[in-house]
XYZ file of C-alpha atoms in Angstrom:
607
model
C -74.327 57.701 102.412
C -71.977 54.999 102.015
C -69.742 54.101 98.790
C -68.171 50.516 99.364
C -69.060 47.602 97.506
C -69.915 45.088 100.295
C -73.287 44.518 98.455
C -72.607 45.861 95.137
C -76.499 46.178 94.132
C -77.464 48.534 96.745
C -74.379 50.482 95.867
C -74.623 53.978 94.072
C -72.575 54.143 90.664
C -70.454 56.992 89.468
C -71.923 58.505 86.657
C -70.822 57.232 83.258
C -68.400 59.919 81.504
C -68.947 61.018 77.657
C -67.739 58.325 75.753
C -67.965 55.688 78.004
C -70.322 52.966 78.154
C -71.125 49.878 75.753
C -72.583 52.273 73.112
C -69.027 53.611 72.336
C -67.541 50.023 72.200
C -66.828 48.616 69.217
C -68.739 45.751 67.377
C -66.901 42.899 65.095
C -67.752 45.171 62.240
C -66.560 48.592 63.803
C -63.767 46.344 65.268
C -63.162 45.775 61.539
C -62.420 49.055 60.809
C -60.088 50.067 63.570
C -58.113 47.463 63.951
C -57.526 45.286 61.172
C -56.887 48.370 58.434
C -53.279 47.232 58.579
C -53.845 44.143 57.896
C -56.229 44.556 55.098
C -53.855 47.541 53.424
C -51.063 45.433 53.712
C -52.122 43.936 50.395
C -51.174 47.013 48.286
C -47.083 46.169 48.881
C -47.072 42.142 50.491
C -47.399 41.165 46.423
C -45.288 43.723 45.604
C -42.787 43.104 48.024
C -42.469 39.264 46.774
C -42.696 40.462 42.957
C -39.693 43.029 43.491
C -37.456 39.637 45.656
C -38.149 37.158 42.785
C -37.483 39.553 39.271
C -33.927 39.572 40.687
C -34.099 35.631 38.973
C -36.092 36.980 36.069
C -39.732 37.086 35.210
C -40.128 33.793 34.431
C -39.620 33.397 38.385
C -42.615 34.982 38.949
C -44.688 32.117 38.338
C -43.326 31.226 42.009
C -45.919 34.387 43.368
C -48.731 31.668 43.557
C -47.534 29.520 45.532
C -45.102 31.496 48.075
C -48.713 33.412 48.413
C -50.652 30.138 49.179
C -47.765 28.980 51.599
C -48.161 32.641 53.114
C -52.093 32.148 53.334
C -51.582 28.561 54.906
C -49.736 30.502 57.440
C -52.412 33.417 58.384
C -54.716 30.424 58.782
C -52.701 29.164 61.613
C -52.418 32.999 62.632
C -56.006 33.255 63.026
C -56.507 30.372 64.910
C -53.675 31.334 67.270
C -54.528 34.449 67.855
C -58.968 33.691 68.805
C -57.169 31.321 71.641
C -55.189 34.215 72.486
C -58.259 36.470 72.413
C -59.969 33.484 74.636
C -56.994 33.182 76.816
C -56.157 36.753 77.441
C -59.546 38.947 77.301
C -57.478 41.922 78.763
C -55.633 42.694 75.666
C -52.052 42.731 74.946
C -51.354 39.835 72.551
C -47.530 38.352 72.605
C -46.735 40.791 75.885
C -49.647 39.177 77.733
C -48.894 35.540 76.763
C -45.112 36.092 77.717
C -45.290 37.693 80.972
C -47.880 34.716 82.405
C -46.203 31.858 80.475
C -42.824 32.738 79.695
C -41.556 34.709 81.937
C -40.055 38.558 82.816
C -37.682 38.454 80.065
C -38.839 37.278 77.275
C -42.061 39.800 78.284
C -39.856 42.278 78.004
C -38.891 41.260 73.978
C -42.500 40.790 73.734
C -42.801 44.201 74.598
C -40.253 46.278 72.878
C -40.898 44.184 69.500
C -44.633 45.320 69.924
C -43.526 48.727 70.279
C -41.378 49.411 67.505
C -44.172 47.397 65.425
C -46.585 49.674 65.909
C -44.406 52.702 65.688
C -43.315 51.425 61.785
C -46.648 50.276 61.330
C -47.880 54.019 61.675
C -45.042 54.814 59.133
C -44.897 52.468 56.965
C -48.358 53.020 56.475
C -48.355 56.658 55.972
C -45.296 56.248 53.854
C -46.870 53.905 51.758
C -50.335 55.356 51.142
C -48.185 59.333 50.346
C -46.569 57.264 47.665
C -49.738 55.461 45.900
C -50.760 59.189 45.924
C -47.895 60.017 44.433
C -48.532 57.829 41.860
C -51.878 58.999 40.338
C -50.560 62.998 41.027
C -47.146 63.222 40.117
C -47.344 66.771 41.652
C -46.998 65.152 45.519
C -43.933 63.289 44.417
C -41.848 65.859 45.829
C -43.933 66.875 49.454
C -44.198 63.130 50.615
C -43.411 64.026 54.298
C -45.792 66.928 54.599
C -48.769 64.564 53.136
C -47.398 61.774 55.946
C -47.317 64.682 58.694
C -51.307 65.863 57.930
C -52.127 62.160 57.292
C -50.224 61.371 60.555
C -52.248 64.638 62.613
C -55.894 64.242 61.136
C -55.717 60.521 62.684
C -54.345 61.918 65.896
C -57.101 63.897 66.166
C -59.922 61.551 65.475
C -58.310 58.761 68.224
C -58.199 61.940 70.897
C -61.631 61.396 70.080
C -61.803 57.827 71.376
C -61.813 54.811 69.166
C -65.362 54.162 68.463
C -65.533 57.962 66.874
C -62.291 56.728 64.789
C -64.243 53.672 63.558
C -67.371 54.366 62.509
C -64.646 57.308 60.387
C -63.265 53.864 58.805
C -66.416 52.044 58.053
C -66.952 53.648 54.718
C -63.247 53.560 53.167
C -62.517 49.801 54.593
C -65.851 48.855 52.685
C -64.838 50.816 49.324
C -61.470 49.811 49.925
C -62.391 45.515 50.154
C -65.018 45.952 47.556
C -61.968 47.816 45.163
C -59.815 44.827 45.684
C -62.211 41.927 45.162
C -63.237 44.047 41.978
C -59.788 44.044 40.564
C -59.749 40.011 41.446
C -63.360 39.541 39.638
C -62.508 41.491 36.673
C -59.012 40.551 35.918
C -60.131 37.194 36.165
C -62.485 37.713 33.537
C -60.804 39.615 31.338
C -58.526 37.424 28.661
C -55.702 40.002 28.848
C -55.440 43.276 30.863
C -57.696 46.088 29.950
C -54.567 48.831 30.190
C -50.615 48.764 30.982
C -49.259 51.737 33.094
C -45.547 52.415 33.845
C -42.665 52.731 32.340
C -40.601 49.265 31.401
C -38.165 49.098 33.385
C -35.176 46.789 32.973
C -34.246 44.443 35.351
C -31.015 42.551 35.730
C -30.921 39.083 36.603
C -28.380 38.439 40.057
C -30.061 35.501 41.280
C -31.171 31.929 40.302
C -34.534 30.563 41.305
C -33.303 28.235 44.100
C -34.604 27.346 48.314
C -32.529 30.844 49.370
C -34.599 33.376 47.243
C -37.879 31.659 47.294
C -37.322 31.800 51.256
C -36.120 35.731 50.905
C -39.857 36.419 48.843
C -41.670 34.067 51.268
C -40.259 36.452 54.532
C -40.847 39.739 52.495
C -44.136 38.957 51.688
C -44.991 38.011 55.085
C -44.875 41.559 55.542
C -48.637 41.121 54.035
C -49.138 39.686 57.656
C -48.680 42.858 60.264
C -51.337 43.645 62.082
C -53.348 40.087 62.150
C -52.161 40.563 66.522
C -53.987 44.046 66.418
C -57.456 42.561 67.722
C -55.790 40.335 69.865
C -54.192 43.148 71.678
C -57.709 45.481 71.341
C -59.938 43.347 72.915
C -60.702 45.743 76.013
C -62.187 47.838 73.233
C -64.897 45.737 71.763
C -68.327 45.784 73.380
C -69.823 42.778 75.529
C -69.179 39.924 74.692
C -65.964 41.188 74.046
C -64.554 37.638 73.629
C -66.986 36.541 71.155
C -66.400 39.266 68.904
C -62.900 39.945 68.964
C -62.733 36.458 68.230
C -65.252 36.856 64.960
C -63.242 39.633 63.754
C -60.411 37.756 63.784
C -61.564 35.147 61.753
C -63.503 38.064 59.196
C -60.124 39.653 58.804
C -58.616 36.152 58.085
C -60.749 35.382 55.172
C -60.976 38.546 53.657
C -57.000 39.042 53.737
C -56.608 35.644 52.424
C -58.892 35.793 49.632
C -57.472 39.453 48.883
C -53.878 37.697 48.450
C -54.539 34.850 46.371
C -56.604 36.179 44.466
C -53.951 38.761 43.321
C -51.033 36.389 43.256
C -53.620 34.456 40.108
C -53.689 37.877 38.460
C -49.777 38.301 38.982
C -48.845 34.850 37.465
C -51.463 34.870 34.882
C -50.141 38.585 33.364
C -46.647 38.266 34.236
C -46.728 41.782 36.024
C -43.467 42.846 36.795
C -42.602 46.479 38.889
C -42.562 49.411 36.128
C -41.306 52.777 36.748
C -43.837 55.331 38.578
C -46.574 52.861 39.395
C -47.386 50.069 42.039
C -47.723 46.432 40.880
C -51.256 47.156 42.491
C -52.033 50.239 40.476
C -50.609 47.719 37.310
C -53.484 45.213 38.464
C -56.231 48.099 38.810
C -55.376 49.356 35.030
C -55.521 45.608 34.370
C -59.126 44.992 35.465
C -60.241 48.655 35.234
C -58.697 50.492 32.765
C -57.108 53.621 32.528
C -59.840 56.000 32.744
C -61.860 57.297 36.298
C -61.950 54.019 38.065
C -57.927 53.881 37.718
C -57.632 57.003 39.467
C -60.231 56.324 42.004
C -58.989 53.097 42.941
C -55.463 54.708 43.480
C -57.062 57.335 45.920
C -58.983 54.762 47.987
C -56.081 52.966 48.318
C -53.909 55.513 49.621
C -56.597 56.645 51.670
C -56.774 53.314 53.100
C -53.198 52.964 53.693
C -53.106 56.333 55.593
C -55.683 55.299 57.479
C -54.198 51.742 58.425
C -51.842 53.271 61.156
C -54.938 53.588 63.292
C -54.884 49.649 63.961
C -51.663 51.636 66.127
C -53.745 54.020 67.310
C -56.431 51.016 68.706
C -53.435 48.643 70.121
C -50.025 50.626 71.225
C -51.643 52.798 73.970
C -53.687 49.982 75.733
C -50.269 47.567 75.533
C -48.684 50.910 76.904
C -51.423 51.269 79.668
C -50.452 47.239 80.732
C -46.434 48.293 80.392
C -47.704 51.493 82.730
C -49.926 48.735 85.279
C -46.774 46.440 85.473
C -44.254 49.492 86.196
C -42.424 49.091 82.895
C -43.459 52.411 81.613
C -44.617 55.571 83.131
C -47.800 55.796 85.334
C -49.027 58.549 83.021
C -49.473 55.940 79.840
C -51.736 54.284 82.216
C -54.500 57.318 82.903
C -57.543 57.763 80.667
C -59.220 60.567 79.459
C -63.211 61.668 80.306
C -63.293 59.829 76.899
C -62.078 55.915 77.188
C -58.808 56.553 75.066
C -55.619 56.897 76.722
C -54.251 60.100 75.839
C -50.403 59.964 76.675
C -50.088 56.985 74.464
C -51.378 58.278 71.509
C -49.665 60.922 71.409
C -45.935 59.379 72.248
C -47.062 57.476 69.293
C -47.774 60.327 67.360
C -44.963 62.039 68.148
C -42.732 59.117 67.420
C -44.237 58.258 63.887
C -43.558 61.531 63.276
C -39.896 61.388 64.065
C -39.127 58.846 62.027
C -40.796 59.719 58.832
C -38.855 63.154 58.819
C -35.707 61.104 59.296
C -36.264 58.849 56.950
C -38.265 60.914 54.122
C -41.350 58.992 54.433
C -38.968 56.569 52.318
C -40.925 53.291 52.398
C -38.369 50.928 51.257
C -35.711 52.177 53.615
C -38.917 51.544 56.183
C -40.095 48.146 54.912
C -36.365 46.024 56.451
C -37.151 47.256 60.128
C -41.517 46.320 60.050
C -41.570 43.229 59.897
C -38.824 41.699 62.129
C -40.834 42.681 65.132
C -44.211 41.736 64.134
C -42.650 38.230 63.543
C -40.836 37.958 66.896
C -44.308 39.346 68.200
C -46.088 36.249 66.606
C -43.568 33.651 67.415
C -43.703 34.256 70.757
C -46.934 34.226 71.267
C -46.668 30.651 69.409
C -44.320 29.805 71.983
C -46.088 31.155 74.740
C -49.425 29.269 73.574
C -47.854 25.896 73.700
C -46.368 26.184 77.022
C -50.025 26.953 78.185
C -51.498 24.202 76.721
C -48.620 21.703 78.107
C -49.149 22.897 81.346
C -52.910 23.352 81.487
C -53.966 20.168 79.462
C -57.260 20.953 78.600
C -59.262 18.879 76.268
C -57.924 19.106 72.706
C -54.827 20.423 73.939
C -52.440 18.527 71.625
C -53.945 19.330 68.479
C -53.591 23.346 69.981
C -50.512 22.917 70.746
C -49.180 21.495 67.485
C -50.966 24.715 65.338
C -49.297 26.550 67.698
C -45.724 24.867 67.407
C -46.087 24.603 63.559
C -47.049 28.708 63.282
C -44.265 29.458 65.919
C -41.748 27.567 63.641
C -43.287 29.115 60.924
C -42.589 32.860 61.779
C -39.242 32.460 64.004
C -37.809 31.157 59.953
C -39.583 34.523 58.359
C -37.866 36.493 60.954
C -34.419 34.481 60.489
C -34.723 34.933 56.975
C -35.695 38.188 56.791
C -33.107 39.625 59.398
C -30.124 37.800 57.968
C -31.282 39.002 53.986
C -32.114 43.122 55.406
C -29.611 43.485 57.626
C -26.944 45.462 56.158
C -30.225 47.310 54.437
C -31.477 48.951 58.056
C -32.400 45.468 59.992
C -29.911 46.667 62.167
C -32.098 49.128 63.700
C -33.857 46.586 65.189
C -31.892 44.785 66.275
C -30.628 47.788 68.783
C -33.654 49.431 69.519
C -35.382 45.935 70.685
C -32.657 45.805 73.433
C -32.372 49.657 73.951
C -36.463 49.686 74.837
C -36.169 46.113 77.151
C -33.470 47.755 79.325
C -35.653 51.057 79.674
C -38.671 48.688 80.789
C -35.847 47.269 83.596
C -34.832 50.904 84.597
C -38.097 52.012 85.055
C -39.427 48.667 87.013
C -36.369 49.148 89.104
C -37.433 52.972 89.882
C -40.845 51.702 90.777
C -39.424 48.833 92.940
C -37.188 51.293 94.726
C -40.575 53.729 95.371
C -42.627 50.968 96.612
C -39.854 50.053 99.026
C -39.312 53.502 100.179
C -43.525 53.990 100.658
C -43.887 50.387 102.330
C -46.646 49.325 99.843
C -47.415 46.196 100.657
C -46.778 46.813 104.781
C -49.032 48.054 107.668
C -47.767 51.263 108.345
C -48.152 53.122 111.953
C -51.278 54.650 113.077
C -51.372 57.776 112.104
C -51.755 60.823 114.931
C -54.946 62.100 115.876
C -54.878 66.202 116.718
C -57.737 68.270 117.750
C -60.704 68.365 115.650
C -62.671 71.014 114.437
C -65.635 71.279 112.368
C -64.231 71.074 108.836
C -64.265 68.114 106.791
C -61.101 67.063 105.283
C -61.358 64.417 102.073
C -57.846 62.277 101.449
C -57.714 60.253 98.078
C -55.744 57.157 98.732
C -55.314 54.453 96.862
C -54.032 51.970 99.132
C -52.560 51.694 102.303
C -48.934 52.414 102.661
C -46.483 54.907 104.293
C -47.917 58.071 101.899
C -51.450 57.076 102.783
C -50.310 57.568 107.086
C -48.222 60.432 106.111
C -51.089 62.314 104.218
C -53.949 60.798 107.362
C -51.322 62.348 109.850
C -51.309 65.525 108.493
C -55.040 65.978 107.360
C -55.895 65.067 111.317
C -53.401 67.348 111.697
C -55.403 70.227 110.371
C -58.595 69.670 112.440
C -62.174 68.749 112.235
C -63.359 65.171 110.247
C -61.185 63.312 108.229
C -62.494 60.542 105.642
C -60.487 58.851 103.266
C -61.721 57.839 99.992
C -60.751 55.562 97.248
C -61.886 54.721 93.425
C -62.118 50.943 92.647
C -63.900 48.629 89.898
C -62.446 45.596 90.799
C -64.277 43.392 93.550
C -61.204 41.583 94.687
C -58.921 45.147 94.882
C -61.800 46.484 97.310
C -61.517 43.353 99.602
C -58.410 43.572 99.696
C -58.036 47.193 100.293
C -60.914 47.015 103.378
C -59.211 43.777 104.827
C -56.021 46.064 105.056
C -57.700 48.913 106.201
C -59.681 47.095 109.269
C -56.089 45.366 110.406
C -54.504 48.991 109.930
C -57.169 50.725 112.015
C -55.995 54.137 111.807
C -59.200 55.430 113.416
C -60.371 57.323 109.850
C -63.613 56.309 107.688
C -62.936 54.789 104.656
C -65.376 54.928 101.665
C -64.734 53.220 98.289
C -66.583 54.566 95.438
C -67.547 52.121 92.396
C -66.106 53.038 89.251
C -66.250 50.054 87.063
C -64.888 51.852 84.074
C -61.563 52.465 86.229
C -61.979 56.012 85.743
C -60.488 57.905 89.078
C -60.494 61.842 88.649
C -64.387 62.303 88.062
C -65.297 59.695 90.542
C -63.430 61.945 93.160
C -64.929 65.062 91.897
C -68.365 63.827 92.091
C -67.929 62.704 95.467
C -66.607 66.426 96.687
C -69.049 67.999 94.865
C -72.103 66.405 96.639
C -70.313 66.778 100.137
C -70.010 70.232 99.341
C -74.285 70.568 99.071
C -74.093 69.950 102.978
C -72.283 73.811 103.485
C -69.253 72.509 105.650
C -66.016 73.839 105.247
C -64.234 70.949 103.044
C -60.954 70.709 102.328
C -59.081 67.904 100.104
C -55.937 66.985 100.917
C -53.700 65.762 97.757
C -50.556 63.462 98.471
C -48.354 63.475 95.497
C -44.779 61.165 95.688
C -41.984 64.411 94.486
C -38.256 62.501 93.028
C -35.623 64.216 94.784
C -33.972 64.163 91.067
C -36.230 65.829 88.096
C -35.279 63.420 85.988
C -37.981 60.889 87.450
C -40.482 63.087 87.747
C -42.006 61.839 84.685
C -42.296 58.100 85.962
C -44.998 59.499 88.505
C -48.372 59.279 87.365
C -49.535 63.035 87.588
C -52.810 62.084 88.899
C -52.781 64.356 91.750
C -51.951 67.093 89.628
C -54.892 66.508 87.370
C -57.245 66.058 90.255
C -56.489 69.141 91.616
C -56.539 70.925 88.405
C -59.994 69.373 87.980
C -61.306 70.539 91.764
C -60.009 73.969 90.806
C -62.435 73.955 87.992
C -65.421 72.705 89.089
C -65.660 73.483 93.136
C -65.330 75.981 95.532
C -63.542 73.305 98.110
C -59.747 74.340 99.405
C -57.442 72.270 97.809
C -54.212 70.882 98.889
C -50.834 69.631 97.393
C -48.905 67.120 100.320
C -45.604 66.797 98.478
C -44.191 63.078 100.001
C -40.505 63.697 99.046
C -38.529 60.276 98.243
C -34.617 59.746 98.559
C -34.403 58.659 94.962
């Protein structure tokens, strides 16, 4: 039975794993849910966050809310439409990363990268952090076990994305609908109401330090562009939405652009109108629930389904962080590991280094949202601006129709955020900005070390070269099975010793990509190394079960089988965990499920 793909309709397809498939792809609605949360959440401290900046000149500078809040929703327009030609532009996923590496270059890829990853690592905090506090507000009980509500928050949403992502958002559908639906109530109802319906808080009294002048309506302006995380998520999701993923990446995009902006206006009306101020103990959001609400039921209920919300926004993380970590892992800027899936379609490893790193940093800082707040949104704003930048090299250099009026949305939005994220670094940085700025550099020279080690490997294992034949010793009956994955120095080491051991040899490979298999049997018929090849389809790139199956319906013939394992061993321990364990798991898997001799070929390198 042959397994290549040299006419891919006659060819036999591995059978799809649990989880995979369109069914557990997400629609624009589903994509809703899992990825734009932070977005949509972010209204419960954006309006706050420009409130709190602009009291320092006294309330009668908050009639400036309105319009910093219109200048902030001009901007998300020009986010939106940025980011459905990055969607268009770069189906694969990984917003600003993927725009930098194919139009600006290696190192300012890099900056992409690290900026995204310490976004969505604050995101998942900041979120948390954020949503234990509203908590806190309607049950002054919490007040004092913050972290502990962030840590079960943090693990119940672990859990559901080990599930895969389309389990974890048809789990959001309900509480992103309650959640809109609370927020457009409080707009609707405050609007109608003459004066506020309750006042909660404690008056609080606030010293004035600053006039109303360009410097403090430009600090409000970048703090309340924190209202703005999270509008990349989809961008960098897109892999996860069902067929045509394009199409509806691109009409979530523009859903979560409308509802975010309406969301954000609407309360900056209510903010100007009432003159809300921060009080003691309460949010200005909770103040603008009482407002339109009361203080009865739907008070407390609305405080619940926001922090519910909130909690549940760090799984726009969850949906984005492991597939940008699964393109770091394909480039060899992270480990290989971050770049294996699961019998479900999540990838494992980088959920939980993000896990584990949330976690981390809300013990250090006590789930303390303002000392979070200074570090979030510096890298979501270098995120955006490059992708700004990125966008309007593309359309220079590809010139398609309509190019000029893309690139100047794209220049103007670039221009845009690079001033938020001036502005905002220069007025936080004694406050914890600082942090940033080291960690952005720290994670862009771990990308280089880690590219290096992979260079140094690929050197070492000739990828790329023809590699001598390897030699033939005297067969038996067996049949030995050798999983490459393309032809290099390991794969002739491994052929070499497998003919070694007697009997058939066949080598086989797992490919979903057309050109890769091309490729791979162009190589193969110039290598010769007088050993089959067969190439099994897997066009959901999974590579363990594909194997399996394969062994397991060999085995139905009663020959003796054997499969031979080459895995690359570090001489130093310290980079054993850039290798991408796959062998490992294979063979853990073959264990399990056959009765076939199994059999680790350590490849030792000098490095």
């Amino acid at each position: 039975m042959a397994y290549g793909l040299s006419r891919r309709e006659l060819d036999p397809r591995v059978r799809l794993l649990p989880g995979e498939g369109g069914r557990d792809h997400l629609s624009s609605v589903e994509g809703l849910a899992a990825l734009s949360l932070d977005a949509l959440s972010s209204v419960a401290y954006g309006p706050e966050a420009i409130v709190v900046v602009l009291v320092a000149a006294g309330t009668g500078a908050l009639g400036a809310t309105l319009p910093i809040t219109l200048a902030i929703a001009g901007l998300l327009a020009v986010l939106v439409v940025s980011y459905r030609q990055v969607i268009a532009v770069h189906p694969d996923g990984g917003g600003a990363y993927a725009v930098a590496k194919k139009d600006l270059g290696p190192t300012v890829s890099l900056l992409a990268a690290a900026s995204l990853v310490v976004d969505y690592v604050l995101t998942v905090a900041v979120s948390l952090a954020a949503g234990a506090a509203s908590l806190a507000s309607a049950f002054p009980a919490l007040s004092g076990h913050l972290v502990a509500v962030c840590l079960g928050g943090l693990l119940l949403i672990t859990v559901v994305n080990l599930r895969g992502i389309a389990e974890s958002a048809r789990v959001l559908m309900l509480p992103t609908v309650l959640f809109i639906a609370t927020v457009l109530g409080i707009v609707v109802l405050g609007l109608f109401r003459s004066h506020p319906a309750a006042v909660v808080g404690t008056e609080q009294s606030v010293p004035v330090t600053e006039t109303l002048g360009l410097l403090l309506v430009l600090k409000a302006f970048a703090a309340g562009c924190s209202a703005l995380t999270g509008v990349e998520a989809i961008a960098n999701g897109v892999p996860a939405f069902r067929e045509p993923r394009v199409k509806r990446a691109q009409r979530t995009e523009l859903m979560l652009g409308a509802l975010l902006g309406l969301m954000l206006v609407g309360l900056a009306v209510l903010i100007r109108r009432d003159h809300v101020a921060p009080r003691g103990g309460v949010t200005v959001l909770a103040q603008l629930a009482a407002g339109a609400y009361g203080s009865g039921w739907a008070y407390y209920a609305t405080n619940v389904i926001v922090a519910l919300v909130l909690g549940l926004a760090a799984n726009t993380s969850f949906g984005g962080l492991p597939v940008l970590m699964s393109l770091l892992a394909r480039d060899n800027r992270l480990p290989h590991l971050f770049g294996l899936r699961a019998e479900r379609p999540v990838y494992r490893y980088g959920v939980l280094a993000l896990a584990l790193l949330s976690a981390l940093l809300l013990v250090v800082v006590q789930a303390d949202t303002q000392r979070l707040i200074p570090l979030f949104a510096i890298g979501v704003f270098i995120g955006f601006t490059i992708s700004q930048v990125g966008l309007v090299r593309h359309w220079a250099r590809e010139r398609p129709a309509g190019w000029l009026r893309r690139a100047a949305v794209n220049g103007v939005g670039a221009v845009l955020t690079a001033v938020a994220a001036l502005v905002f670094l220069a007025s936080k940085f004694v406050e914890g900005a600082w942090v940033v700025v080291l960690a952005v550099p720290l994670l862009m020279l771990l990308f280089t070390r880690v590219q290096h080690y992979y260079d140094a490997v690929g050197a070492e294992l000739g990828i790329g070269l023809i590699p001598a034949r390897p030699t033939r010793r005297e067969q038996g009956s067996g049949l030995v099975i050798v999983p490459i994955g393309e032809v290099n120095k390991l794969t002739s080491y491994a052929l070499t010793a497998a003919l070694a051991l007697g009997g058939e040899v066949v080598a086989v490979a797992v490919h979903g990509n057309p050109d890769a298999v091309r490729e791979l049997r162009a190589r193969w018929e110039e290598w010769d190394p007088g050993v089959r090849l067969e190439i099994i389809d897997s066009p959901h790139r999974s590579l363990v079960q594909p194997v399996v199956d394969y062994v397991q319906r060999t085995a139905e013939s009663g020959r003796q089988i054997a499969v031979l394992i080459p895995e690359v061993e570090p001489r130093h321990r310290r980079y054993q965990i850039l290798q991408n364990q796959r062998g490992i798991l294979l063979a853990t898997v073959l264990r399990a499920r056959t009765d076939v001799v199994v059999c680790m070929l350590p490849y030792r390198l000098p490095l």
